[in-house]
mmCIF file with all atom_site columns, C-alpha atoms in Angstrom:
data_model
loop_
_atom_site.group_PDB
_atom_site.id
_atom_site.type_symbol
_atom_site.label_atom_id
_atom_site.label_alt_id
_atom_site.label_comp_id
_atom_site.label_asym_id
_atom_site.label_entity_id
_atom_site.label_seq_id
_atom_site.pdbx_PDB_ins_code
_atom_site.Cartn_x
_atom_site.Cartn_y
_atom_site.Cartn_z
_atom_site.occupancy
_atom_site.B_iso_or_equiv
_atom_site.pdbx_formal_charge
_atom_site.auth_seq_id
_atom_site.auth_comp_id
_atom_site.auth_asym_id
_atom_site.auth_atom_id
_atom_site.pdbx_PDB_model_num
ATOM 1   C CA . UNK A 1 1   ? -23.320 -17.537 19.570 1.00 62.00 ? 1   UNK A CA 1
ATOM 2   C CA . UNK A 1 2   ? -21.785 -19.347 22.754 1.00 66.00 ? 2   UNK A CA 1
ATOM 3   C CA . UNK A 1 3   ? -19.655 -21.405 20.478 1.00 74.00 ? 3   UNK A CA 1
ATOM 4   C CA . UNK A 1 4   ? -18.605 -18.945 18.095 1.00 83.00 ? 4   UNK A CA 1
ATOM 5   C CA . UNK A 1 5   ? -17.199 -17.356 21.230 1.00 81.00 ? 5   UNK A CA 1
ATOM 6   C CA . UNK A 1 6   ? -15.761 -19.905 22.280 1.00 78.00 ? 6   UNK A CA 1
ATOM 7   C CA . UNK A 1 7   ? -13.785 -20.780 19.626 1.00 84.00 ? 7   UNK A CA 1
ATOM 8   C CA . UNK A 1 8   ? -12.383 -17.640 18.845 1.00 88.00 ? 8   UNK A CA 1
ATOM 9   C CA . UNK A 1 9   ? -10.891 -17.306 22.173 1.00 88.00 ? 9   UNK A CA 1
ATOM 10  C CA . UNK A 1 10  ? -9.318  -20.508 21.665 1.00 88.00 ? 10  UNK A CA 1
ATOM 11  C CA . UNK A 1 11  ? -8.150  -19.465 18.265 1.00 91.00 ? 11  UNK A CA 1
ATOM 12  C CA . UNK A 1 12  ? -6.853  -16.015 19.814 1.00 94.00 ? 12  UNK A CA 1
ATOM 13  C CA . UNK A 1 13  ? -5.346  -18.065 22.868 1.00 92.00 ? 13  UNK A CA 1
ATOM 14  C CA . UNK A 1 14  ? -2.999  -20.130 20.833 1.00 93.00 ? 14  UNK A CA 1
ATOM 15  C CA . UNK A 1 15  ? -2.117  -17.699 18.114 1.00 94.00 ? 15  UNK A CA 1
ATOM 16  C CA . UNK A 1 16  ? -0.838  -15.583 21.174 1.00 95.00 ? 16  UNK A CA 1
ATOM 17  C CA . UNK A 1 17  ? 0.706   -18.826 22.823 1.00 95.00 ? 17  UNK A CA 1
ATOM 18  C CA . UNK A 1 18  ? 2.422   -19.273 19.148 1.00 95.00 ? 18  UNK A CA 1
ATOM 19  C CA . UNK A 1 19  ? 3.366   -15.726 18.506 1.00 96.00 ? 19  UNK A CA 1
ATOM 20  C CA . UNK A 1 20  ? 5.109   -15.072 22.107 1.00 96.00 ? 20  UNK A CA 1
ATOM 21  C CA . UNK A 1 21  ? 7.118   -18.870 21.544 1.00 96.00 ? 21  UNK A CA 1
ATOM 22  C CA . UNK A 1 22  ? 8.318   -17.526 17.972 1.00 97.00 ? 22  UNK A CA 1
ATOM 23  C CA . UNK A 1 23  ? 9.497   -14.204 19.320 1.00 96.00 ? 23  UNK A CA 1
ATOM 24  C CA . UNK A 1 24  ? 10.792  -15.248 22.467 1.00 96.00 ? 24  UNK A CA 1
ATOM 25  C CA . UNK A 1 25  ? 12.802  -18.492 20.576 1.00 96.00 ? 25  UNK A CA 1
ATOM 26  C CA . UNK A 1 26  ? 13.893  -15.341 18.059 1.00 96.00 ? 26  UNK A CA 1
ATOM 27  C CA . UNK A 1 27  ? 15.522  -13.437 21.411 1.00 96.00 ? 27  UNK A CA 1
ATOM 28  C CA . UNK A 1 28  ? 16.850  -17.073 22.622 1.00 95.00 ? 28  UNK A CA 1
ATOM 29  C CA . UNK A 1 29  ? 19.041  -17.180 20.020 1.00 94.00 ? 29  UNK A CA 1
ATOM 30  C CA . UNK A 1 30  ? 20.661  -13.326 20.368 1.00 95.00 ? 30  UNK A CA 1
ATOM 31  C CA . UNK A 1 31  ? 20.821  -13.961 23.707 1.00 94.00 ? 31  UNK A CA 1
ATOM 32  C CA . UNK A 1 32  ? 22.471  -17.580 23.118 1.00 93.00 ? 32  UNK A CA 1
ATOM 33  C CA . UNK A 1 33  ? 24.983  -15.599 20.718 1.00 93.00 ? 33  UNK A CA 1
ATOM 34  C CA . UNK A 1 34  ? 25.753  -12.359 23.611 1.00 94.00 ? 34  UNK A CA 1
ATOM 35  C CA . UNK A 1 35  ? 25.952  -14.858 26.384 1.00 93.00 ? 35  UNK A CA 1
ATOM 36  C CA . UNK A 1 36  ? 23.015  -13.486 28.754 1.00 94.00 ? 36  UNK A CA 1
ATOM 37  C CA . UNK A 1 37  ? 22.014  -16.745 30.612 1.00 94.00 ? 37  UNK A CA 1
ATOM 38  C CA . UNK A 1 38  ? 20.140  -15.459 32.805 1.00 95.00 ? 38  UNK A CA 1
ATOM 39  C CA . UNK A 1 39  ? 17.363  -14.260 29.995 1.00 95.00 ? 39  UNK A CA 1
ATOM 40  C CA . UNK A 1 40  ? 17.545  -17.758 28.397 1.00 95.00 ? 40  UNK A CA 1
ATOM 41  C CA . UNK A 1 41  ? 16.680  -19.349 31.153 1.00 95.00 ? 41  UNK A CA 1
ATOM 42  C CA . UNK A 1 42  ? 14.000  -16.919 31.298 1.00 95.00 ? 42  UNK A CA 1
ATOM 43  C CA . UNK A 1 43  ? 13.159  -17.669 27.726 1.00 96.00 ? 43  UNK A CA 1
ATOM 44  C CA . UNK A 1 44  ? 13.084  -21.530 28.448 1.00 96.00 ? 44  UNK A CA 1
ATOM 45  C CA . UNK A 1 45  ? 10.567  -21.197 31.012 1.00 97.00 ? 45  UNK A CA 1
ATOM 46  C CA . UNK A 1 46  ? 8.314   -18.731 29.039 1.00 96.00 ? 46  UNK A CA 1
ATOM 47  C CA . UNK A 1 47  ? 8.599   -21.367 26.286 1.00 96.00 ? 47  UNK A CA 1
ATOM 48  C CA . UNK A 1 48  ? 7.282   -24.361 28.371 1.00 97.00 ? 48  UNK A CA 1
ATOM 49  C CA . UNK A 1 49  ? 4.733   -21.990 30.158 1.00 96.00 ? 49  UNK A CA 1
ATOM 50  C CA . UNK A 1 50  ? 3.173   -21.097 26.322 1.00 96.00 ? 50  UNK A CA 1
ATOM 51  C CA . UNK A 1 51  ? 3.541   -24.675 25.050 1.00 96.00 ? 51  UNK A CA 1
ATOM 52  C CA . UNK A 1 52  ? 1.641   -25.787 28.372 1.00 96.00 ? 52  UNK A CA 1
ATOM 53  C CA . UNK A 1 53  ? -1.479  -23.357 27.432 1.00 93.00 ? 53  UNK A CA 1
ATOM 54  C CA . UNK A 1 54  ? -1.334  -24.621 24.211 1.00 94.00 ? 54  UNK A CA 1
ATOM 55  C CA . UNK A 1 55  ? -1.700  -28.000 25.640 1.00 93.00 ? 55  UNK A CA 1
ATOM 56  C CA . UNK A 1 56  ? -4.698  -27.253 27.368 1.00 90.00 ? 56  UNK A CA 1
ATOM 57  C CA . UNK A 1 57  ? -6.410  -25.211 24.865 1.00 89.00 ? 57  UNK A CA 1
ATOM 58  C CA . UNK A 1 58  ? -5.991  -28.190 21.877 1.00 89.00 ? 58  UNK A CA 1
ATOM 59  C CA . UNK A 1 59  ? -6.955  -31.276 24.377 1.00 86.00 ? 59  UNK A CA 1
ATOM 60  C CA . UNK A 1 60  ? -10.118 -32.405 23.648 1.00 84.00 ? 60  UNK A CA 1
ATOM 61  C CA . UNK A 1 61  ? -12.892 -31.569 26.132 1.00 79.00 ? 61  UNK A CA 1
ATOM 62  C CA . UNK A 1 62  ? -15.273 -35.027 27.562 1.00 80.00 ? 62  UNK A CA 1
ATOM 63  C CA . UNK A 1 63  ? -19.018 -34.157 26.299 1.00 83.00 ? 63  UNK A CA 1
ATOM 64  C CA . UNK A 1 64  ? -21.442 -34.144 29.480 1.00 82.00 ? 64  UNK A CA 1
ATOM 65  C CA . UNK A 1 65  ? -24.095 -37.219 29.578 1.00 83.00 ? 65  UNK A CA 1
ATOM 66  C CA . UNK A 1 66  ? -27.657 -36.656 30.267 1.00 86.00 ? 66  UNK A CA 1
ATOM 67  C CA . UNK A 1 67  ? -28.716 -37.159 33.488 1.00 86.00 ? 67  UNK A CA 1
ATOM 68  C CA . UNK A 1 68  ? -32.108 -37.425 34.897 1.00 87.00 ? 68  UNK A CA 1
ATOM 69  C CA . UNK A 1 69  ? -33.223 -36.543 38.090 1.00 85.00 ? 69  UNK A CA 1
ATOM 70  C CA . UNK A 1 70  ? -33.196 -40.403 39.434 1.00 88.00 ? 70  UNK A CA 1
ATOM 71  C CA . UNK A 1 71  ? -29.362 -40.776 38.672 1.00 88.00 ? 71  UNK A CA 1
ATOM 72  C CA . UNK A 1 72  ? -28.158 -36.917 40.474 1.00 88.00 ? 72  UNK A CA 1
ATOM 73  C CA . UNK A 1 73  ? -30.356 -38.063 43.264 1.00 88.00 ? 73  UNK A CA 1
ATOM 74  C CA . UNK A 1 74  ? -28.516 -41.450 43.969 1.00 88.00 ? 74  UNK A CA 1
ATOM 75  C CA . UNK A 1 75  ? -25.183 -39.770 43.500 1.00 87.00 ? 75  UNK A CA 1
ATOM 76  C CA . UNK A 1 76  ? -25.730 -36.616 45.301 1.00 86.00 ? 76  UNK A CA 1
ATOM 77  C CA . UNK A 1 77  ? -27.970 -38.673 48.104 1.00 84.00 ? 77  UNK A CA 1
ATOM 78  C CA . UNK A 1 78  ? -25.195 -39.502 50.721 1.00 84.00 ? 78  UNK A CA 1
ATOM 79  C CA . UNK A 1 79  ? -23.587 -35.272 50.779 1.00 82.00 ? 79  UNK A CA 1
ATOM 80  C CA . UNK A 1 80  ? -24.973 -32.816 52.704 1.00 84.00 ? 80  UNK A CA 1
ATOM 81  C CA . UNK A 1 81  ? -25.073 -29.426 51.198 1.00 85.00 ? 81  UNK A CA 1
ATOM 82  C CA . UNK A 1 82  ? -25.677 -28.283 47.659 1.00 85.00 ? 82  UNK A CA 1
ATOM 83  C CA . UNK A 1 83  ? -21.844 -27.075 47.092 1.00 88.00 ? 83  UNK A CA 1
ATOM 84  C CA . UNK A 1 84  ? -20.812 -30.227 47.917 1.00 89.00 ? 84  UNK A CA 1
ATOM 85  C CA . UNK A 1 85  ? -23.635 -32.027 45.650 1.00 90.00 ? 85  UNK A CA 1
ATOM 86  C CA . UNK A 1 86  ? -22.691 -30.158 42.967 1.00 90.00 ? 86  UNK A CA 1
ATOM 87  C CA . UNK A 1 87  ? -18.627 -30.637 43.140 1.00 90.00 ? 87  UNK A CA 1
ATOM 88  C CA . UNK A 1 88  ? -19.407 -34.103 43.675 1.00 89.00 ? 88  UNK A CA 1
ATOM 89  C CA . UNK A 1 89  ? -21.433 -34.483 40.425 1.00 89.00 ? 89  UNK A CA 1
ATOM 90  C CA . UNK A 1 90  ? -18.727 -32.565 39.078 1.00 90.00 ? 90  UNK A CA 1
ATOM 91  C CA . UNK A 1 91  ? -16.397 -35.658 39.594 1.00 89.00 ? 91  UNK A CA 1
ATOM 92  C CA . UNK A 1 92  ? -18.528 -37.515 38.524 1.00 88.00 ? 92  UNK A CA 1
ATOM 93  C CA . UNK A 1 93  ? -19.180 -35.975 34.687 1.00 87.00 ? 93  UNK A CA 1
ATOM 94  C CA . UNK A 1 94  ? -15.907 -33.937 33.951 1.00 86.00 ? 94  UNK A CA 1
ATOM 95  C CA . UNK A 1 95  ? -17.854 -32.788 30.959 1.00 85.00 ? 95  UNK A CA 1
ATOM 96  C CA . UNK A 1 96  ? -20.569 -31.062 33.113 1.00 87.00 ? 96  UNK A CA 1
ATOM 97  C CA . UNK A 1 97  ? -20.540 -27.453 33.318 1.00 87.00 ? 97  UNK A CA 1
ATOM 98  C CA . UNK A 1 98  ? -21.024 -25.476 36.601 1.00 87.00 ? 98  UNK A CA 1
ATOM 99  C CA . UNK A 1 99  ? -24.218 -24.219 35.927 1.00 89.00 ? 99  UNK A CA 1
ATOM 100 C CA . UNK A 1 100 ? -25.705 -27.246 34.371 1.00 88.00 ? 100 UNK A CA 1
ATOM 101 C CA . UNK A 1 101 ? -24.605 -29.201 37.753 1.00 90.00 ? 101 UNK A CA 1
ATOM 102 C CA . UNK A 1 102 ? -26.098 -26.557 39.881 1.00 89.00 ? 102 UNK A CA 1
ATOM 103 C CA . UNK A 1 103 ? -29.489 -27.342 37.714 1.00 90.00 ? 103 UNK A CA 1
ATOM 104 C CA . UNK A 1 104 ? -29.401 -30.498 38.278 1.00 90.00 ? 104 UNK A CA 1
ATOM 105 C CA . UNK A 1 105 ? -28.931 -30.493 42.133 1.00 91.00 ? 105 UNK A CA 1
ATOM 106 C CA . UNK A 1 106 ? -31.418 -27.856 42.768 1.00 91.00 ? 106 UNK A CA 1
ATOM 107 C CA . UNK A 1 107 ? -33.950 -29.710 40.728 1.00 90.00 ? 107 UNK A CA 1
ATOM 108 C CA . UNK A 1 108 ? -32.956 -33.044 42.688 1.00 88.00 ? 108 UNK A CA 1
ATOM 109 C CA . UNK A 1 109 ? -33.165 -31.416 45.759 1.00 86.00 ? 109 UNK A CA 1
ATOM 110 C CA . UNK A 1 110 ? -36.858 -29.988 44.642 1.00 85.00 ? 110 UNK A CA 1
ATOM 111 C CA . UNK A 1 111 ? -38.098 -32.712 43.483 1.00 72.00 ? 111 UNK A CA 1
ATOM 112 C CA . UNK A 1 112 ? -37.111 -35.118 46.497 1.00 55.00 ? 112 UNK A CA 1
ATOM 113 C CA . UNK A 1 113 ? -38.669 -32.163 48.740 1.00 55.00 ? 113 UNK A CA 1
ATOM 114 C CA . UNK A 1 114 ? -41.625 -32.896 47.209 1.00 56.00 ? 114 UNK A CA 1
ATOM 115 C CA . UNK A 1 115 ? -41.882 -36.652 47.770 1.00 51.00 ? 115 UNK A CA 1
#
């Protein structure tokens, strides 16, 4: 269900991104033709600003690797502070979603408790 989510609000996201650079080019060129150079140099910018969040939206996402409890302890052992743990592992695995990293600190941080 998560992915099916997902990936229609990336398919809505860039059929918007795609519609508004269509129109707006469409407007660029009236514009162009009634000499309002202010509005195309609106148009320009909305352009790049659409093409950018298309960019991001189509650039392939890194996978997250399994960790074990072992490896988040040895990275996360030198911070202080479980916000800090987890935006370090963070850095560590772009791929590694907030709530996974949060996991896997708090069960670090149990787990060593317990030793």
């Amino acid at each position: 269900m998560r992915s099916t989510v997902s990936s229609m609000s990336k398919v809505m996201t860039c059929a918007g991104a795609v519609l508004i650079i269509a129109c707006v080019a469409y407007f660029m060129v009236r514009w162009a033709d009634e000499g309002r150079w202010p509005w195309m140099i609106f148009g320009a910018i909305l352009i790049a600003l659409n093409v950018f969040v298309l960019f991001n939206e189509l650039k392939p996402r890194p996978k997250p690797r399994d960790w074990t409890v072992e490896e988040v302890r040895e990275v996360i052992a030198p911070i202080v502070g479980d916000a800090a743990q987890v935006r370090t592992l963070r850095r560590v695995d772009k791929g590694l979603s907030l709530p996974a990293a949060l996991e896997l600190v708090q069960k670090a941080n149990s787990t060593s408790a317990e030793d």
